Amino acid sequence: KNQVEQSPQSLIILEGKNCTLQCNYTVSPFSNLRWYKQDTGRGPVSLTIMTFSENTKSNGRYTATLDADTKQSSLHITASQLSDSASYICVVSRGAGKSTFGDGTTLTVKP
Amino acid sequence: NAGVTQTPKFRVLKTGQSMTLLCAQDMNHEYMYWYRQDPGMGLRLIHYSVGEGTTAKGEVPDGYNVSRLKKQNFLLGLESAAPSQTSVYFCASSYSRLANTGELFFGEGSRLTVL
Protein backbone atom coordinates (compact mmCIF):
# COMPACT_ATOMS: atom_id res chain seq x y z
CA LYS A 1 0.00 0.00 0.00
CA ASN A 2 1.30 3.46 -0.89
CA GLN A 3 1.80 5.36 2.35
CA VAL A 4 3.56 8.47 3.62
CA GLU A 5 4.25 8.67 7.36
CA GLN A 6 5.36 11.92 8.98
CA SER A 7 6.82 12.49 12.41
CA PRO A 8 6.45 14.05 14.82
CA GLN A 9 2.75 14.85 14.57
CA SER A 10 3.38 18.17 16.30
CA LEU A 11 6.38 20.10 17.53
CA ILE A 12 6.93 23.21 19.64
CA ILE A 13 10.25 25.05 19.52
CA LEU A 14 11.59 28.42 20.61
CA GLU A 15 12.30 31.12 18.08
CA GLY A 16 15.84 30.91 16.74
CA LYS A 17 16.17 27.16 17.31
CA ASN A 18 16.60 24.55 14.57
CA CYS A 19 14.33 21.57 14.00
CA THR A 20 14.03 18.53 11.74
CA LEU A 21 10.86 16.94 10.46
CA GLN A 22 10.77 13.36 9.17
CA CYS A 23 8.97 11.66 6.30
CA ASN A 24 9.04 7.91 5.56
CA TYR A 25 7.27 6.51 2.54
CA THR A 26 6.41 3.22 0.89
CA VAL A 27 5.17 4.74 -2.36
CA SER A 28 6.15 2.92 -5.55
CA PRO A 29 7.04 3.72 -8.24
CA PHE A 30 8.75 6.92 -7.13
CA SER A 31 8.72 10.07 -9.26
CA ASN A 32 9.48 12.89 -6.85
CA LEU A 33 9.09 14.01 -3.25
CA ARG A 34 7.85 17.44 -2.28
CA TRP A 35 7.59 19.35 0.95
CA TYR A 36 4.79 21.88 1.32
CA LYS A 37 4.12 24.52 3.95
CA GLN A 38 0.50 25.20 4.88
CA ASP A 39 -0.28 28.24 6.96
CA THR A 40 -3.50 28.10 8.99
CA GLY A 41 -6.48 28.80 6.77
CA ARG A 42 -4.41 28.86 3.57
CA GLY A 43 -3.56 26.46 0.78
CA PRO A 44 -0.27 24.49 0.78
CA VAL A 45 2.71 26.16 -0.86
CA SER A 46 5.66 24.24 -2.29
CA LEU A 47 9.01 24.48 -0.46
CA THR A 48 11.17 21.91 -2.26
CA ILE A 49 10.93 19.22 -4.93
CA MET A 50 13.41 16.34 -5.18
CA THR A 51 13.70 13.63 -7.78
CA PHE A 52 15.29 10.20 -7.31
CA SER A 53 18.83 11.41 -8.04
CA GLU A 54 18.78 14.40 -5.69
CA ASN A 55 20.02 14.03 -2.11
CA THR A 56 19.45 17.53 -0.85
CA LYS A 57 17.62 20.70 -1.85
CA SER A 58 17.61 24.06 -0.09
CA ASN A 59 15.17 26.94 -0.11
CA GLY A 60 16.46 29.68 2.17
CA ARG A 61 16.38 28.39 5.75
CA TYR A 62 14.67 25.17 4.63
CA THR A 63 16.82 22.18 3.61
CA ALA A 64 15.29 18.91 2.49
CA THR A 65 17.18 15.63 2.21
CA LEU A 66 16.22 12.43 0.45
CA ASP A 67 17.51 8.89 0.88
CA ALA A 68 15.82 6.94 -1.89
CA ASP A 69 17.34 3.66 -0.70
CA THR A 70 15.76 3.80 2.74
CA LYS A 71 12.77 5.81 1.46
CA GLN A 72 13.23 8.56 3.99
CA SER A 73 13.23 12.33 3.73
CA SER A 74 13.76 15.11 6.23
CA LEU A 75 13.07 18.82 6.30
CA HIS A 76 15.49 20.86 8.38
CA ILE A 77 14.56 24.39 9.43
CA THR A 78 17.40 26.63 10.54
CA ALA A 79 17.09 29.60 12.89
CA SER A 80 13.33 29.31 13.16
CA GLN A 81 11.08 32.35 13.00
CA LEU A 82 7.56 32.94 14.27
CA SER A 83 6.37 32.87 10.65
CA ASP A 84 7.55 29.25 10.37
CA SER A 85 4.58 28.21 12.51
CA ALA A 86 2.56 26.09 10.08
CA SER A 87 1.79 22.56 8.99
CA TYR A 88 4.49 20.89 6.88
CA ILE A 89 3.29 18.26 4.45
CA CYS A 90 5.38 15.60 2.71
CA VAL A 91 4.02 14.49 -0.67
CA VAL A 92 5.34 11.62 -2.75
CA SER A 93 4.43 11.38 -6.42
CA ARG A 94 4.18 8.23 -8.51
CA GLY A 95 3.96 10.30 -11.67
CA ALA A 96 1.04 10.95 -14.02
CA GLY A 97 -0.68 13.16 -11.48
CA LYS A 98 -0.81 10.53 -8.72
CA SER A 99 0.38 11.79 -5.33
CA THR A 100 0.23 10.45 -1.78
CA PHE A 101 0.07 13.00 1.03
CA GLY A 102 1.35 12.65 4.58
CA ASP A 103 -0.82 13.86 7.45
CA GLY A 104 1.59 16.70 8.14
CA THR A 105 3.63 17.94 11.08
CA THR A 106 2.28 20.97 12.93
CA LEU A 107 5.13 23.25 13.96
CA THR A 108 4.66 25.99 16.55
CA VAL A 109 7.45 28.51 17.04
CA LYS A 110 7.21 30.42 20.31
CA PRO A 111 8.97 33.70 21.14
CA ASN B 1 -1.35 36.67 -11.99
CA ALA B 2 -4.01 35.11 -9.75
CA GLY B 3 -2.79 31.49 -9.87
CA VAL B 4 -5.56 29.18 -8.63
CA THR B 5 -8.79 30.82 -7.50
CA GLN B 6 -11.60 29.04 -5.68
CA THR B 7 -15.15 30.27 -5.16
CA PRO B 8 -16.92 30.43 -2.81
CA LYS B 9 -14.53 30.53 0.15
CA PHE B 10 -17.22 29.64 2.68
CA ARG B 11 -20.60 27.97 2.39
CA VAL B 12 -23.15 26.47 4.75
CA LEU B 13 -25.60 23.94 3.35
CA LYS B 14 -28.48 21.91 4.72
CA THR B 15 -28.49 18.16 4.23
CA GLY B 16 -29.81 17.31 0.79
CA GLN B 17 -29.01 20.64 -0.84
CA SER B 18 -26.79 20.87 -3.87
CA MET B 19 -23.96 23.21 -4.72
CA THR B 20 -21.00 23.71 -7.04
CA LEU B 21 -17.47 24.80 -6.19
CA LEU B 22 -15.60 26.58 -8.95
CA CYS B 23 -11.85 26.43 -9.51
CA ALA B 24 -10.11 28.64 -12.05
CA GLN B 25 -6.41 28.69 -12.98
CA ASP B 26 -4.60 31.11 -15.24
CA MET B 27 -1.32 29.19 -15.63
CA ASN B 28 -2.40 27.10 -18.64
CA HIS B 29 -1.97 23.92 -16.63
CA GLU B 30 -3.18 20.63 -18.06
CA TYR B 31 -3.83 18.83 -14.77
CA MET B 32 -6.38 19.95 -12.22
CA TYR B 33 -7.44 18.31 -8.95
CA TRP B 34 -9.99 18.51 -6.17
CA TYR B 35 -8.92 17.46 -2.65
CA ARG B 36 -10.63 17.47 0.71
CA GLN B 37 -8.81 18.08 3.97
CA ASP B 38 -10.22 16.89 7.27
CA PRO B 39 -8.73 17.43 10.75
CA GLY B 40 -5.84 15.08 11.47
CA MET B 41 -5.85 13.65 7.96
CA GLY B 42 -3.79 14.26 4.87
CA LEU B 43 -5.33 15.73 1.76
CA ARG B 44 -7.38 13.13 -0.09
CA LEU B 45 -7.99 13.24 -3.82
CA ILE B 46 -11.65 13.38 -4.85
CA HIS B 47 -11.45 13.72 -8.64
CA TYR B 48 -8.90 14.96 -11.10
CA SER B 49 -8.58 15.93 -14.74
CA VAL B 50 -5.67 15.46 -17.13
CA GLY B 51 -7.04 17.84 -19.72
CA GLU B 52 -10.08 19.68 -21.06
CA GLY B 53 -13.06 17.39 -21.38
CA THR B 54 -11.57 14.59 -19.25
CA THR B 55 -12.14 13.62 -15.61
CA ALA B 56 -11.16 10.68 -13.44
CA LYS B 57 -11.95 9.38 -9.96
CA GLY B 58 -9.56 9.78 -7.08
CA GLU B 59 -9.51 8.12 -3.65
CA VAL B 60 -12.85 9.43 -2.32
CA PRO B 61 -15.14 10.21 -5.29
CA ASP B 62 -18.49 9.09 -3.88
CA GLY B 63 -21.06 11.85 -3.53
CA TYR B 64 -19.19 14.24 -5.85
CA ASN B 65 -19.22 14.98 -9.57
CA VAL B 66 -16.86 17.11 -11.62
CA SER B 67 -16.66 18.74 -15.01
CA ARG B 68 -13.84 20.28 -17.06
CA LEU B 69 -15.54 21.98 -19.99
CA LYS B 70 -12.80 24.60 -20.29
CA LYS B 71 -9.09 24.08 -19.68
CA GLN B 72 -8.91 26.81 -17.08
CA ASN B 73 -11.94 25.71 -15.03
CA PHE B 74 -12.65 22.64 -12.91
CA LEU B 75 -16.02 22.37 -11.18
CA LEU B 76 -16.84 20.19 -8.17
CA GLY B 77 -20.51 19.43 -7.57
CA LEU B 78 -22.38 18.00 -4.61
CA GLU B 79 -25.80 16.78 -5.76
CA SER B 80 -27.19 15.97 -2.30
CA ALA B 81 -24.97 17.23 0.50
CA ALA B 82 -24.40 15.10 3.61
CA PRO B 83 -22.86 16.07 6.97
CA SER B 84 -19.91 13.76 6.16
CA GLN B 85 -19.02 16.18 3.36
CA THR B 86 -18.27 18.94 5.87
CA SER B 87 -14.65 19.69 5.06
CA VAL B 88 -12.20 22.12 3.55
CA TYR B 89 -11.90 21.63 -0.19
CA PHE B 90 -8.75 22.50 -2.09
CA CYS B 91 -8.32 22.81 -5.81
CA ALA B 92 -4.87 22.39 -7.33
CA SER B 93 -3.31 22.43 -10.76
CA SER B 94 -0.03 21.27 -12.25
CA TYR B 95 1.88 21.12 -15.51
CA SER B 96 1.48 18.04 -17.66
CA ARG B 97 3.58 15.03 -16.73
CA LEU B 98 5.89 15.92 -19.58
CA ALA B 99 7.19 18.79 -17.47
CA ASN B 100 8.25 16.19 -14.82
CA THR B 101 8.26 18.39 -11.73
CA GLY B 102 4.72 17.53 -10.68
CA GLU B 103 4.54 20.62 -8.49
CA LEU B 104 1.02 21.32 -7.35
CA PHE B 105 -0.28 24.87 -7.11
CA PHE B 106 -3.13 25.14 -4.63
CA GLY B 107 -6.02 27.50 -4.19
CA GLU B 108 -6.84 29.05 -0.82
CA GLY B 109 -9.53 26.51 0.01
CA SER B 110 -13.32 26.46 0.33
CA ARG B 111 -14.77 25.70 3.75
CA LEU B 112 -18.05 23.80 3.47
CA THR B 113 -20.33 23.02 6.39
CA VAL B 114 -23.30 20.71 5.95
CA LEU B 115 -25.89 20.87 8.73
Coordinates of C-alpha atoms in Angstrom, one line a residue:
Chain A
K1 CA 0.0 0.0 0.0
N2 CA 1.3 3.5 -0.9
Q3 CA 1.8 5.4 2.4
V4 CA 3.6 8.5 3.6
E5 CA 4.3 8.7 7.4
Q6 CA 5.4 11.9 9.0
S7 CA 6.8 12.5 12.4
P8 CA 6.4 14.0 14.8
Q9 CA 2.7 14.9 14.6
S10 CA 3.4 18.2 16.3
L11 CA 6.4 20.1 17.5
I12 CA 6.9 23.2 19.6
I13 CA 10.2 25.1 19.5
L14 CA 11.6 28.4 20.6
E15 CA 12.3 31.1 18.1
G16 CA 15.8 30.9 16.7
K17 CA 16.2 27.2 17.3
N18 CA 16.6 24.5 14.6
C19 CA 14.3 21.6 14.0
T20 CA 14.0 18.5 11.7
L21 CA 10.9 16.9 10.5
Q22 CA 10.8 13.4 9.2
C23 CA 9.0 11.7 6.3
N24 CA 9.0 7.9 5.6
Y25 CA 7.3 6.5 2.5
T26 CA 6.4 3.2 0.9
V27 CA 5.2 4.7 -2.4
S28 CA 6.1 2.9 -5.5
P29 CA 7.0 3.7 -8.2
F30 CA 8.7 6.9 -7.1
S31 CA 8.7 10.1 -9.3
N32 CA 9.5 12.9 -6.8
L33 CA 9.1 14.0 -3.3
R34 CA 7.8 17.4 -2.3
W35 CA 7.6 19.4 1.0
Y36 CA 4.8 21.9 1.3
K37 CA 4.1 24.5 4.0
Q38 CA 0.5 25.2 4.9
D39 CA -0.3 28.2 7.0
T40 CA -3.5 28.1 9.0
G41 CA -6.5 28.8 6.8
R42 CA -4.4 28.9 3.6
G43 CA -3.6 26.5 0.8
P44 CA -0.3 24.5 0.8
V45 CA 2.7 26.2 -0.9
S46 CA 5.7 24.2 -2.3
L47 CA 9.0 24.5 -0.5
T48 CA 11.2 21.9 -2.3
I49 CA 10.9 19.2 -4.9
M50 CA 13.4 16.3 -5.2
T51 CA 13.7 13.6 -7.8
F52 CA 15.3 10.2 -7.3
S53 CA 18.8 11.4 -8.0
E54 CA 18.8 14.4 -5.7
N55 CA 20.0 14.0 -2.1
T56 CA 19.4 17.5 -0.9
K57 CA 17.6 20.7 -1.9
S58 CA 17.6 24.1 -0.1
N59 CA 15.2 26.9 -0.1
G60 CA 16.5 29.7 2.2
R61 CA 16.4 28.4 5.8
Y62 CA 14.7 25.2 4.6
T63 CA 16.8 22.2 3.6
A64 CA 15.3 18.9 2.5
T65 CA 17.2 15.6 2.2
L66 CA 16.2 12.4 0.5
D67 CA 17.5 8.9 0.9
A68 CA 15.8 6.9 -1.9
D69 CA 17.3 3.7 -0.7
T70 CA 15.8 3.8 2.7
K71 CA 12.8 5.8 1.5
Q72 CA 13.2 8.6 4.0
S73 CA 13.2 12.3 3.7
S74 CA 13.8 15.1 6.2
L75 CA 13.1 18.8 6.3
H76 CA 15.5 20.9 8.4
I77 CA 14.6 24.4 9.4
T78 CA 17.4 26.6 10.5
A79 CA 17.1 29.6 12.9
S80 CA 13.3 29.3 13.2
Q81 CA 11.1 32.4 13.0
L82 CA 7.6 32.9 14.3
S83 CA 6.4 32.9 10.7
D84 CA 7.5 29.3 10.4
S85 CA 4.6 28.2 12.5
A86 CA 2.6 26.1 10.1
S87 CA 1.8 22.6 9.0
Y88 CA 4.5 20.9 6.9
I89 CA 3.3 18.3 4.4
C90 CA 5.4 15.6 2.7
V91 CA 4.0 14.5 -0.7
V92 CA 5.3 11.6 -2.8
S93 CA 4.4 11.4 -6.4
R94 CA 4.2 8.2 -8.5
G95 CA 4.0 10.3 -11.7
A96 CA 1.0 10.9 -14.0
G97 CA -0.7 13.2 -11.5
K98 CA -0.8 10.5 -8.7
S99 CA 0.4 11.8 -5.3
T100 CA 0.2 10.4 -1.8
F101 CA 0.1 13.0 1.0
G102 CA 1.3 12.6 4.6
D103 CA -0.8 13.9 7.4
G104 CA 1.6 16.7 8.1
T105 CA 3.6 17.9 11.1
T106 CA 2.3 21.0 12.9
L107 CA 5.1 23.3 14.0
T108 CA 4.7 26.0 16.5
V109 CA 7.5 28.5 17.0
K110 CA 7.2 30.4 20.3
P111 CA 9.0 33.7 21.1
Chain B
N1 CA -1.3 36.7 -12.0
A2 CA -4.0 35.1 -9.8
G3 CA -2.8 31.5 -9.9
V4 CA -5.6 29.2 -8.6
T5 CA -8.8 30.8 -7.5
Q6 CA -11.6 29.0 -5.7
T7 CA -15.1 30.3 -5.2
P8 CA -16.9 30.4 -2.8
K9 CA -14.5 30.5 0.2
F10 CA -17.2 29.6 2.7
R11 CA -20.6 28.0 2.4
V12 CA -23.2 26.5 4.8
L13 CA -25.6 23.9 3.3
K14 CA -28.5 21.9 4.7
T15 CA -28.5 18.2 4.2
G16 CA -29.8 17.3 0.8
Q17 CA -29.0 20.6 -0.8
S18 CA -26.8 20.9 -3.9
M19 CA -24.0 23.2 -4.7
T20 CA -21.0 23.7 -7.0
L21 CA -17.5 24.8 -6.2
L22 CA -15.6 26.6 -9.0
C23 CA -11.9 26.4 -9.5
A24 CA -10.1 28.6 -12.1
Q25 CA -6.4 28.7 -13.0
D26 CA -4.6 31.1 -15.2
M27 CA -1.3 29.2 -15.6
N28 CA -2.4 27.1 -18.6
H29 CA -2.0 23.9 -16.6
E30 CA -3.2 20.6 -18.1
Y31 CA -3.8 18.8 -14.8
M32 CA -6.4 20.0 -12.2
Y33 CA -7.4 18.3 -9.0
W34 CA -10.0 18.5 -6.2
Y35 CA -8.9 17.5 -2.6
R36 CA -10.6 17.5 0.7
Q37 CA -8.8 18.1 4.0
D38 CA -10.2 16.9 7.3
P39 CA -8.7 17.4 10.8
G40 CA -5.8 15.1 11.5
M41 CA -5.8 13.6 8.0
G42 CA -3.8 14.3 4.9
L43 CA -5.3 15.7 1.8
R44 CA -7.4 13.1 -0.1
L45 CA -8.0 13.2 -3.8
I46 CA -11.6 13.4 -4.9
H47 CA -11.4 13.7 -8.6
Y48 CA -8.9 15.0 -11.1
S49 CA -8.6 15.9 -14.7
V50 CA -5.7 15.5 -17.1
G51 CA -7.0 17.8 -19.7
E52 CA -10.1 19.7 -21.1
G53 CA -13.1 17.4 -21.4
T54 CA -11.6 14.6 -19.2
T55 CA -12.1 13.6 -15.6
A56 CA -11.2 10.7 -13.4
K57 CA -12.0 9.4 -10.0
G58 CA -9.6 9.8 -7.1
E59 CA -9.5 8.1 -3.7
V60 CA -12.8 9.4 -2.3
P61 CA -15.1 10.2 -5.3
D62 CA -18.5 9.1 -3.9
G63 CA -21.1 11.9 -3.5
Y64 CA -19.2 14.2 -5.9
N65 CA -19.2 15.0 -9.6
V66 CA -16.9 17.1 -11.6
S67 CA -16.7 18.7 -15.0
R68 CA -13.8 20.3 -17.1
L69 CA -15.5 22.0 -20.0
K70 CA -12.8 24.6 -20.3
K71 CA -9.1 24.1 -19.7
Q72 CA -8.9 26.8 -17.1
N73 CA -11.9 25.7 -15.0
F74 CA -12.7 22.6 -12.9
L75 CA -16.0 22.4 -11.2
L76 CA -16.8 20.2 -8.2
G77 CA -20.5 19.4 -7.6
L78 CA -22.4 18.0 -4.6
E79 CA -25.8 16.8 -5.8
S80 CA -27.2 16.0 -2.3
A81 CA -25.0 17.2 0.5
A82 CA -24.4 15.1 3.6
P83 CA -22.9 16.1 7.0
S84 CA -19.9 13.8 6.2
Q85 CA -19.0 16.2 3.4
T86 CA -18.3 18.9 5.9
S87 CA -14.6 19.7 5.1
V88 CA -12.2 22.1 3.6
Y89 CA -11.9 21.6 -0.2
F90 CA -8.8 22.5 -2.1
C91 CA -8.3 22.8 -5.8
A92 CA -4.9 22.4 -7.3
S93 CA -3.3 22.4 -10.8
S94 CA 0.0 21.3 -12.2
Y95 CA 1.9 21.1 -15.5
S96 CA 1.5 18.0 -17.7
R97 CA 3.6 15.0 -16.7
L98 CA 5.9 15.9 -19.6
A99 CA 7.2 18.8 -17.5
N100 CA 8.2 16.2 -14.8
T101 CA 8.3 18.4 -11.7
G102 CA 4.7 17.5 -10.7
E103 CA 4.5 20.6 -8.5
L104 CA 1.0 21.3 -7.4
F105 CA -0.3 24.9 -7.1
F106 CA -3.1 25.1 -4.6
G107 CA -6.0 27.5 -4.2
E108 CA -6.8 29.0 -0.8
G109 CA -9.5 26.5 0.0
S110 CA -13.3 26.5 0.3
R111 CA -14.8 25.7 3.7
L112 CA -18.0 23.8 3.5
T113 CA -20.3 23.0 6.4
V114 CA -23.3 20.7 5.9
L115 CA -25.9 20.9 8.7

